[in-house]
Short mmCIF file of C-alpha atoms in Angstrom, two decimals:
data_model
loop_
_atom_site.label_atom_id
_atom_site.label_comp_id
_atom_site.label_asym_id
_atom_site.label_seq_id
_atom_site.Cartn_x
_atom_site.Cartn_y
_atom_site.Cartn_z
CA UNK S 1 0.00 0.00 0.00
CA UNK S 2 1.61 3.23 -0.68
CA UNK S 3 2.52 5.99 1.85
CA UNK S 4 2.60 9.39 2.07
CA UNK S 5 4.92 10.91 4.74
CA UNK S 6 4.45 14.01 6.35
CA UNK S 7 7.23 15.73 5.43
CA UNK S 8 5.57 16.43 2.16
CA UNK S 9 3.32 18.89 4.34
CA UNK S 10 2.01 21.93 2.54
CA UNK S 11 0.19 25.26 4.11
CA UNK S 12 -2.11 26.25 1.38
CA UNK S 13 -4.76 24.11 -1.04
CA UNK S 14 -3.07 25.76 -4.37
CA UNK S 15 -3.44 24.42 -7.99
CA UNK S 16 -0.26 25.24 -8.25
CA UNK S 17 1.53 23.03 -6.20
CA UNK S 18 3.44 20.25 -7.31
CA UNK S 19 2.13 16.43 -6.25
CA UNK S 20 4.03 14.33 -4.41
CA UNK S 21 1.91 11.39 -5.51
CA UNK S 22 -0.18 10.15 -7.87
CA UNK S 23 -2.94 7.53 -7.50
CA UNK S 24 -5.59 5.44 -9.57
CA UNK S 25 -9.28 6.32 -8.97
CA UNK S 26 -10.40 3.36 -6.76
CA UNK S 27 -6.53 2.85 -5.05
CA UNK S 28 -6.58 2.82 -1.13
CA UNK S 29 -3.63 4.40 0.41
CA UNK S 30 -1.69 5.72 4.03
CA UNK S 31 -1.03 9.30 4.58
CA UNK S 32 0.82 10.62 7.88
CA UNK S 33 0.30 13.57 9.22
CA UNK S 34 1.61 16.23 11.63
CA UNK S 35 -0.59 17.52 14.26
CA UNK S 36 -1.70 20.99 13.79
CA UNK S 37 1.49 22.97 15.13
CA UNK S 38 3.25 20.63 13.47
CA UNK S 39 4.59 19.27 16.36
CA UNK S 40 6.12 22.18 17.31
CA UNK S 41 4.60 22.18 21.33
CA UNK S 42 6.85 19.32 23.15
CA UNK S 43 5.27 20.56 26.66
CA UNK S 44 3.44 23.07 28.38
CA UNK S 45 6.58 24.85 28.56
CA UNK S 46 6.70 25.28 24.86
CA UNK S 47 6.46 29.46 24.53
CA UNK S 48 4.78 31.15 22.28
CA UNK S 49 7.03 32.88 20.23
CA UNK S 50 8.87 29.62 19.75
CA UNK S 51 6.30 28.59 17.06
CA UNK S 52 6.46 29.31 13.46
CA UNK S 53 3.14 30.72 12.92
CA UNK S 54 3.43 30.15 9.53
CA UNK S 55 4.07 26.87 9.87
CA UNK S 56 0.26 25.96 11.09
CA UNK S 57 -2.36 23.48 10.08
CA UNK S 58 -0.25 21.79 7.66
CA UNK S 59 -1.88 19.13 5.41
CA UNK S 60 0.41 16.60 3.31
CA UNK S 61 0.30 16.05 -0.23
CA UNK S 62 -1.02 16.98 -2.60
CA UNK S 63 -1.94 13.72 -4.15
CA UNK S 64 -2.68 13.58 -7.81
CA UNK S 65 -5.67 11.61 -8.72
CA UNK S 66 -5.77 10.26 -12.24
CA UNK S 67 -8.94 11.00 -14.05
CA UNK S 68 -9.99 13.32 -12.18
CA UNK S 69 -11.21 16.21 -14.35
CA UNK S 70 -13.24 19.79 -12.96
CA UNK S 71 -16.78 19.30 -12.61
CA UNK S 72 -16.25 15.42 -11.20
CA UNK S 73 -16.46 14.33 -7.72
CA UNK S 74 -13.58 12.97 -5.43
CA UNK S 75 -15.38 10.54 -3.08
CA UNK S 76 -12.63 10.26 -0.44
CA UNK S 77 -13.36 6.69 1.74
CA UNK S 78 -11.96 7.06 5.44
CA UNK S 79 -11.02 3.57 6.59
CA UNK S 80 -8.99 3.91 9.02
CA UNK S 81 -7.69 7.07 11.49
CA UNK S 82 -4.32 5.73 13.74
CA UNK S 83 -3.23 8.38 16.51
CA UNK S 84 0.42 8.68 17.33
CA UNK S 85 1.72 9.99 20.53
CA UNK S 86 0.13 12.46 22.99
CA UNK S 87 -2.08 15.10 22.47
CA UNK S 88 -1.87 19.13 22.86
CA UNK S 89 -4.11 21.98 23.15
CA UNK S 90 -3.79 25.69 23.45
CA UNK S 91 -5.72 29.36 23.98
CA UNK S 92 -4.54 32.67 23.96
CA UNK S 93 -5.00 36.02 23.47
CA UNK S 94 -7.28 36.56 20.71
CA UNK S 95 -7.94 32.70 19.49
CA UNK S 96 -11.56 31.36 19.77
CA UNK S 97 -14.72 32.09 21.37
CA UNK S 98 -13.10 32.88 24.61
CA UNK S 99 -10.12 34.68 23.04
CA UNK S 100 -10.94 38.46 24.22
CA UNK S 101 -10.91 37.14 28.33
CA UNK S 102 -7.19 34.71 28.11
CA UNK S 103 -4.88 37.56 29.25
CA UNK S 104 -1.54 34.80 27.86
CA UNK S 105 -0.76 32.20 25.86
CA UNK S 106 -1.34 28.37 27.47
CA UNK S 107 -0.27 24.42 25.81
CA UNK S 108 -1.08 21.45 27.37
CA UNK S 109 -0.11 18.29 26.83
CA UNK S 110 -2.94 15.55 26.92
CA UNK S 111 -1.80 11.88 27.11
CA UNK S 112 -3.74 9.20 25.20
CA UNK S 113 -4.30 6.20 26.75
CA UNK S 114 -6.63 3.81 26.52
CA UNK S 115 -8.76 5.08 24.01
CA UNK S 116 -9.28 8.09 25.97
CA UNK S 117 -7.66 11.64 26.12
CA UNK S 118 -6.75 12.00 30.16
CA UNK S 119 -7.74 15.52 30.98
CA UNK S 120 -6.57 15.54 34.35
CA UNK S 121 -6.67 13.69 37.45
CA UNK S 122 -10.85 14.33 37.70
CA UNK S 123 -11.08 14.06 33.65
CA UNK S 124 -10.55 11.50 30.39
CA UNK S 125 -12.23 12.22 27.54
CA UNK S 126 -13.63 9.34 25.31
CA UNK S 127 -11.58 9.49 21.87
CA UNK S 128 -13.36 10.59 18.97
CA UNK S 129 -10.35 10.47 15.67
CA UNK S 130 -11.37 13.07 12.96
CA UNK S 131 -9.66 15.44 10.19
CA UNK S 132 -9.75 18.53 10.68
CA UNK S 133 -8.31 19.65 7.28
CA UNK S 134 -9.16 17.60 4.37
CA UNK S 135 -9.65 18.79 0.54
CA UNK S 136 -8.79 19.51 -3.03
CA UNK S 137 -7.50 22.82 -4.85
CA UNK S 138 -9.41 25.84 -5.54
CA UNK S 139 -9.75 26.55 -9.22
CA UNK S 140 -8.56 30.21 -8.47
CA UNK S 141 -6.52 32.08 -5.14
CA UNK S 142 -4.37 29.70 -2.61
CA UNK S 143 -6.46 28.97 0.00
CA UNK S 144 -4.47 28.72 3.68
CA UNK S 145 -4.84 25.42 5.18
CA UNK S 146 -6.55 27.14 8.28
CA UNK S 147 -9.79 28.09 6.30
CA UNK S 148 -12.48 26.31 5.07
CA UNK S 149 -14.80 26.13 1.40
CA UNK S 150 -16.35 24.35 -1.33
CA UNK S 151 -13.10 22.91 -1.67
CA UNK S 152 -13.01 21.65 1.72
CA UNK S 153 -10.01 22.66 4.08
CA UNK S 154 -10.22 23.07 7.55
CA UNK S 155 -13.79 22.24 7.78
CA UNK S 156 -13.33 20.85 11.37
CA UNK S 157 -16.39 18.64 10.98
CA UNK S 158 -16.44 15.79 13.91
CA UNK S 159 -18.19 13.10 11.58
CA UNK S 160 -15.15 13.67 9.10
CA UNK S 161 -13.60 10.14 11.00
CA UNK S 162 -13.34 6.38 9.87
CA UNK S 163 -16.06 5.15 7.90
CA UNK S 164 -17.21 8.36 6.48
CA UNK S 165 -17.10 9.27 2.66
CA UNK S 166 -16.84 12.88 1.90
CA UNK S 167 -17.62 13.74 -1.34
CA UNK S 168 -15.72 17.47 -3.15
CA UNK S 169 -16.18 18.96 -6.18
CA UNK S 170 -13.18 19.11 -8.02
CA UNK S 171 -11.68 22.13 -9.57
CA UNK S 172 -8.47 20.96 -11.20
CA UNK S 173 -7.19 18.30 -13.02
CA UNK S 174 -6.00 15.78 -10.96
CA UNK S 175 -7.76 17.02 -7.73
CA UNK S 176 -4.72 17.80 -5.44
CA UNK S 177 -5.88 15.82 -2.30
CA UNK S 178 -4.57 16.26 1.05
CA UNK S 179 -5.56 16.37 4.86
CA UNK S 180 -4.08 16.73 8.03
CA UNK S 181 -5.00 18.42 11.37
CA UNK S 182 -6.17 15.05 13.19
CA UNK S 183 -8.01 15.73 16.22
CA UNK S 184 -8.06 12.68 19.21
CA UNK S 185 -11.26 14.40 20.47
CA UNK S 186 -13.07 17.77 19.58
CA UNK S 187 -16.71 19.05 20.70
CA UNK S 188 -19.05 20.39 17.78
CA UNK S 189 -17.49 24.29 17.53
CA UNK S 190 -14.16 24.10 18.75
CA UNK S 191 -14.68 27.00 20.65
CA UNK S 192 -10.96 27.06 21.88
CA UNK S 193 -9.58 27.28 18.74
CA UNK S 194 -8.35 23.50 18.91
CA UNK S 195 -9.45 19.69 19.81
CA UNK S 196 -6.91 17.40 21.44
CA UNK S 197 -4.36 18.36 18.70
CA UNK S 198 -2.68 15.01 16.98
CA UNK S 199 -0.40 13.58 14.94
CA UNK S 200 -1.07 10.15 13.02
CA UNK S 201 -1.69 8.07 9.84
CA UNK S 202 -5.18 8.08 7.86
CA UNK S 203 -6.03 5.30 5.68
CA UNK S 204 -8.08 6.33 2.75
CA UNK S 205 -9.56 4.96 -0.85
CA UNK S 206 -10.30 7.61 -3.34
CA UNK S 207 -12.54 7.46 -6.19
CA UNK S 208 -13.77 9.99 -9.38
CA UNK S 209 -17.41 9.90 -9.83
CA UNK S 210 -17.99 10.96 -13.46
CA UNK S 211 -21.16 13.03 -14.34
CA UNK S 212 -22.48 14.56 -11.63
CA UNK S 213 -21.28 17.94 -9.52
CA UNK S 214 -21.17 19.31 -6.24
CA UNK S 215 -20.74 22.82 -5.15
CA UNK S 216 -19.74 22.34 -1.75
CA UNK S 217 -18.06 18.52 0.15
CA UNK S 218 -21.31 16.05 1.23
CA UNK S 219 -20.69 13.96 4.02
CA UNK S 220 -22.06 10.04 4.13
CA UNK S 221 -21.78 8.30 6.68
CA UNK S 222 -23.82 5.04 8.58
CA UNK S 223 -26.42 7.42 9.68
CA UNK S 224 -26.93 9.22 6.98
CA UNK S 225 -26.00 12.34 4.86
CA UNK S 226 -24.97 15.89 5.49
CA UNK S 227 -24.06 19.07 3.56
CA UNK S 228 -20.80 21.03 4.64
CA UNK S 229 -21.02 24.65 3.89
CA UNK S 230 -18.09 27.20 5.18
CA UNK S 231 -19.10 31.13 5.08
CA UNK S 232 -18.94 34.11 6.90
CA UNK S 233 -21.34 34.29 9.22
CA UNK S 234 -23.24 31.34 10.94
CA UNK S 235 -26.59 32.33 9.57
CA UNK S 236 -24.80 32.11 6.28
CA UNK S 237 -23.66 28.79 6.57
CA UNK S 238 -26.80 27.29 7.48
CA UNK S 239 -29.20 28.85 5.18
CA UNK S 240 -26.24 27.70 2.26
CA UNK S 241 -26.23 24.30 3.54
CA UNK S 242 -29.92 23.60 3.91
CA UNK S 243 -30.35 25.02 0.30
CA UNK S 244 -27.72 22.59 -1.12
CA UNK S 245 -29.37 19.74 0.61
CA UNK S 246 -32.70 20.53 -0.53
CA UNK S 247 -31.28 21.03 -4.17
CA UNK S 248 -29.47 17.60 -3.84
CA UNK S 249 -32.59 15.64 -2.58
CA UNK S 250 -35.53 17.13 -4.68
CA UNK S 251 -34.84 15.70 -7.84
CA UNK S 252 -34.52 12.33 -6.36
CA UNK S 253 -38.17 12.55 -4.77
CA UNK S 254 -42.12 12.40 -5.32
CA UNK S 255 -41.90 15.49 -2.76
CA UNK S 256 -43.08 19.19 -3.86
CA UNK S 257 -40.38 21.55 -2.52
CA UNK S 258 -43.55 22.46 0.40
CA UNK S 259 -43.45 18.51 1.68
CA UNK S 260 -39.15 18.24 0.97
CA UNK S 261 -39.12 21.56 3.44
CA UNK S 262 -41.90 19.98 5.80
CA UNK S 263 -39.35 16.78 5.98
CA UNK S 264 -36.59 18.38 6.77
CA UNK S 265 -37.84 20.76 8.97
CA UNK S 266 -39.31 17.60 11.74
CA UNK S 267 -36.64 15.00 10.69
CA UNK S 268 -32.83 16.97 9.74
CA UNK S 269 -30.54 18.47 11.55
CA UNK S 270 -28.59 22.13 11.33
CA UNK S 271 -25.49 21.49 13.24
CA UNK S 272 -22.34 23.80 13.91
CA UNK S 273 -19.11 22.41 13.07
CA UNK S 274 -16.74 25.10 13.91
CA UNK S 275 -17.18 28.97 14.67
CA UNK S 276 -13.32 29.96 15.32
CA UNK S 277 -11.92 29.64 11.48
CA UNK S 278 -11.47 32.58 9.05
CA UNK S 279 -14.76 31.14 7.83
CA UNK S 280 -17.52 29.44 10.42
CA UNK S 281 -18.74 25.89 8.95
CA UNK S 282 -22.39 24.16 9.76
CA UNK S 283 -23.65 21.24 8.49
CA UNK S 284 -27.06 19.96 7.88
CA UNK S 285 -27.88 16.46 8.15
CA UNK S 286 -30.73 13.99 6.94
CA UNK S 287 -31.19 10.69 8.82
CA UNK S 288 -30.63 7.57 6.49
CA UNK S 289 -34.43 6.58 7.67
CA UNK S 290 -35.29 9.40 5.43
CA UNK S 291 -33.18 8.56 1.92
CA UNK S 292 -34.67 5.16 2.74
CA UNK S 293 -37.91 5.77 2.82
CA UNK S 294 -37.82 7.46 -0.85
CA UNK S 295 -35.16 5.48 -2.17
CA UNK S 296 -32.83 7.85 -2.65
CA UNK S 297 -29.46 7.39 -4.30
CA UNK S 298 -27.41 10.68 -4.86
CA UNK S 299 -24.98 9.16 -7.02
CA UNK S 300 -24.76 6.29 -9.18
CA UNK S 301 -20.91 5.86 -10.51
CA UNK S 302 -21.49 5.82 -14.50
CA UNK S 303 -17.72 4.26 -14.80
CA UNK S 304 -19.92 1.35 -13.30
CA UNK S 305 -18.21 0.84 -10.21
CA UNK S 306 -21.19 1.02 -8.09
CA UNK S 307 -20.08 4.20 -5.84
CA UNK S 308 -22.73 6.51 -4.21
CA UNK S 309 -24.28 8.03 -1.59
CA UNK S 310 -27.24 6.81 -0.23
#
């Protein structure tokens, strides 16, 4: 299986970077990954003008996928998320919710053992392994690895963890994959400005899905489905990612738009997956019950591979 090491580690989503791999549609493959600071904090010693800021959020890759062509969708598989080491958080001064009441910078180091994230003495936390950054390049401007989009990014979206398919649009040839920014454990928000920070190896199989477009990632996961929509403003974000599901799930149902809105109003769910990025992110997610019940299947693969979204 082939591996992609860390050190390959870039900062923005760019069509203009150069791949470090290149993979079949359908291949499964290992990619490592720093944790956020890029290991930079060793202890709650670390100080704060020790870190390159520069140097934050990096994702590795990119990863050239062959056939993949703008207007397709990268279905990106995640079967397996592997922690390594301990974990680290941090606030400060002007980072997060909170960030306008920390008078000074703060790390702390947050062992992992087992599979939970000890706290403290009174606290472990049960582990919950996601990506925090995960995407494909922007057709136009770089796009730091610390915001989010319709290409992806730092999304920070909890259900982003094994057994989940996210779907992107893609905007250049060849995609230009990548992730990084695994979290151990993180609470719908991130209000601090991190999870349980994390380095680690993600197992993935990628697929192109030929003749049918997104505009922003689609989440699928045993539960069900849910549009990812980064903007400015919360209110924003949800309003863009109800529309997208409703314009997803129409065509695929008996339902006037009136019954489609009555559905999704008593049985889906807005939810906030982070409010502390350049751009917020919320999600809105439809119970499988629901797709079953019409028989809904997004996506069909037309290369005949059987891939979808149910």
């Amino acid at each position: 299986m082939s591996f992609v090491p860390c050190t390959t580690a870039i900062y923005s989503f760019s069509k203009n970077h150069q791949p470090v791999r290149t993979v079949q549609s359908g291949e499964t493959f290992v990619i490592e990954t720093y944790d956020c600071f890029q290991n930079q904090i060793t202890s709650s010693e670390t100080p704060f003008d020790s870190i390159d800021w520069n140097h934050i959020n990096p994702a590795t890759g990119p990863i050239y996928i062959e056939g993949a062509e703008p207007g397709d969708i990268l279905a990106v598989k995640i079967e397996q998320i592997r922690l390594k080491g301990q974990g680290v958080m941090a606030v400060g001064p002007g980072l997060g919710v909170l960030g306008d009441r920390i008078p000074q910078f703060e790390a702390k180091m947050i062992p992992v053992e087992e599979n939970r994230a000890v706290f403290d003495e009174h606290l472990s936390i049960p582990l919950n392994p996601m990506i925090g950054v995960i995407g494909v390049a922007p057709s136009g401007e770089d796009v730091s690895c610390g915001t989010p989009g319709p290409h992806g990014g730092n999304m920070d979206t909890k259900l982003i963890t094994t057994g989940a398919t996210v779907y992107f649009p893609v905007f250049v040839k060849g995609a230009l994959f990548a992730l990084g920014d695994l979290h151990a454990a993180m609470g719908d928000g991130e209000i601090g400005v991190s999870g349980i920070e994390i380095s680690g190896e993600v197992t993935v199989t990628v697929r192109v899905m030929k003749g049918y477009s997104l505009n922003h990632p689609l989440l699928q996961n045993d539960d069900g489905i849910a549009t990812i929509v980064s903007a400015k403003t919360l209110d924003e974000a949800v309003k863009q990612s109800v529309e997208e599901m409703v314009n997803l799930l129409l065509p695929h149902t008996p339902l006037t738009l009136n019954h489609l809105t009555m559905v999704l109003s008593a049985a889906g769910q807005t939810q906030i997956s982070q409010v502390v990025d350049p751009l917020v992110t919320a999600r809105f997610f439809v119970p499988r019950f629901v797709l079953e019940a019409y028989g809904i299947r997004l996506f069909e693969d037309r290369g005949g591979n059987g891939d979808g979204a149910t």
